[in-house]
CSV table of C-alpha atoms in Angstrom, one decimal:
chain,number,residue,atom,x,y,z
A,1,ALA,CA,15.0,-0.3,-1.7
A,2,ALA,CA,17.9,1.8,-2.9
A,3,ASP,CA,17.3,5.2,-4.6
A,4,GLY,CA,16.5,4.7,-8.3
A,5,ASP,CA,14.9,1.3,-8.0
A,6,GLU,CA,11.8,0.9,-10.2
A,7,VAL,CA,8.8,-1.2,-9.6
A,8,ALA,CA,6.3,-1.6,-12.5
A,9,GLY,CA,8.1,1.2,-14.3
A,10,LYS,CA,7.5,3.7,-11.4
A,11,PRO,CA,10.4,5.0,-9.3
A,12,VAL,CA,10.1,4.0,-5.7
A,13,ALA,CA,11.4,6.3,-2.9
A,14,ALA,CA,13.8,4.8,-0.5
A,15,GLY,CA,12.1,3.6,2.6
A,16,GLU,CA,10.0,0.7,3.9
A,17,VAL,CA,7.8,-0.9,1.2
A,18,VAL,CA,4.3,-2.0,2.1
A,19,ALA,CA,3.4,-4.7,-0.5
A,20,ALA,CA,0.2,-6.6,-1.2
A,21,PRO,CA,0.1,-9.8,0.9
A,22,MET,CA,-2.2,-11.5,-1.7
A,23,PRO,CA,-3.7,-10.8,-5.1
A,24,GLY,CA,-6.8,-8.6,-5.1
A,25,ASN,CA,-8.4,-5.3,-5.9
A,26,ILE,CA,-7.8,-2.0,-4.1
A,27,LEU,CA,-11.2,-1.0,-2.7
A,28,ASP,CA,-10.1,2.1,-0.8
A,29,ILE,CA,-7.0,4.1,0.0
A,30,LYS,CA,-7.2,5.6,3.5
A,31,VAL,CA,-4.2,7.8,3.4
A,32,GLN,CA,-2.7,10.4,1.1
A,33,SER,CA,0.9,10.8,0.0
A,34,GLY,CA,2.8,12.9,2.5
A,35,ALA,CA,0.6,11.9,5.5
A,36,SER,CA,2.2,10.9,8.7
A,37,VAL,CA,1.1,7.5,10.0
A,38,LYS,CA,1.6,5.5,13.2
A,39,SER,CA,2.3,1.7,13.3
A,40,GLY,CA,-1.0,-0.1,12.9
A,41,ASP,CA,-2.8,2.7,11.0
A,42,VAL,CA,-5.0,1.4,8.2
A,43,LEU,CA,-3.4,2.4,4.8
A,44,ILE,CA,-5.3,0.4,2.2
A,45,ILE,CA,-8.4,-1.8,2.0
A,46,LEU,CA,-7.6,-4.8,-0.3
A,47,GLU,CA,-10.5,-6.9,-1.4
A,48,ALA,CA,-9.4,-10.5,-2.0
A,49,MET,CA,-11.5,-13.7,-2.1
A,50,LYS,CA,-14.7,-11.7,-1.3
A,51,MET,CA,-13.1,-10.4,2.0
A,52,GLU,CA,-11.9,-6.9,2.8
A,53,ASN,CA,-8.4,-6.9,4.2
A,54,GLU,CA,-7.0,-3.9,6.0
A,55,ILE,CA,-3.4,-3.3,5.0
A,56,VAL,CA,-1.8,-1.5,8.0
A,57,ALA,CA,1.4,0.5,8.5
A,58,PRO,CA,4.2,-1.8,9.8
A,59,SER,CA,5.9,1.2,11.5
A,60,ASP,CA,5.6,5.0,12.0
A,61,GLY,CA,6.5,7.1,9.0
A,62,THR,CA,5.5,9.3,6.1
A,63,VAL,CA,3.4,7.6,3.4
A,64,THR,CA,4.0,7.7,-0.4
A,65,VAL,CA,1.0,6.0,-2.1
A,66,VAL,CA,2.1,4.0,-5.2
A,67,THR,CA,-1.2,2.3,-6.1
A,68,THR,CA,-4.6,3.6,-7.2
A,69,LYS,CA,-8.1,2.9,-6.1
A,70,GLY,CA,-9.7,0.2,-8.2
A,71,ALA,CA,-6.3,-1.3,-9.2
A,72,ALA,CA,-5.9,-5.0,-9.5
A,73,VAL,CA,-2.7,-6.1,-7.6
A,74,ASN,CA,-0.7,-9.3,-7.3
A,75,THR,CA,1.2,-10.6,-4.3
A,76,GLY,CA,4.2,-8.5,-3.7
A,77,ASP,CA,3.1,-5.5,-5.6
A,78,VAL,CA,4.1,-2.3,-3.9
A,79,LEU,CA,1.1,-0.4,-2.4
A,80,VAL,CA,2.8,2.3,-0.4
A,81,THR,CA,6.3,3.2,0.9
A,82,LEU,CA,7.0,4.6,4.3
A,83,SER,CA,10.0,6.9,4.9
């Protein structure tokens, strides 16, 4: 994403986007904005079809959380960005 892009009316920082792989509800957010994560770290718990899905970091980086606990998300909605 280039600087200045907006998703759902919110500016998104440049970096790698971690998006929802399926529609569901955000059960828990395991990281805080500004936290450093390693590839494979659990970022978000997404409940979909009565199953809890761990959304993990695709690479090392610093997290910016875009979603909120309890939010309903659709496939492709941005959950966090990594920079």
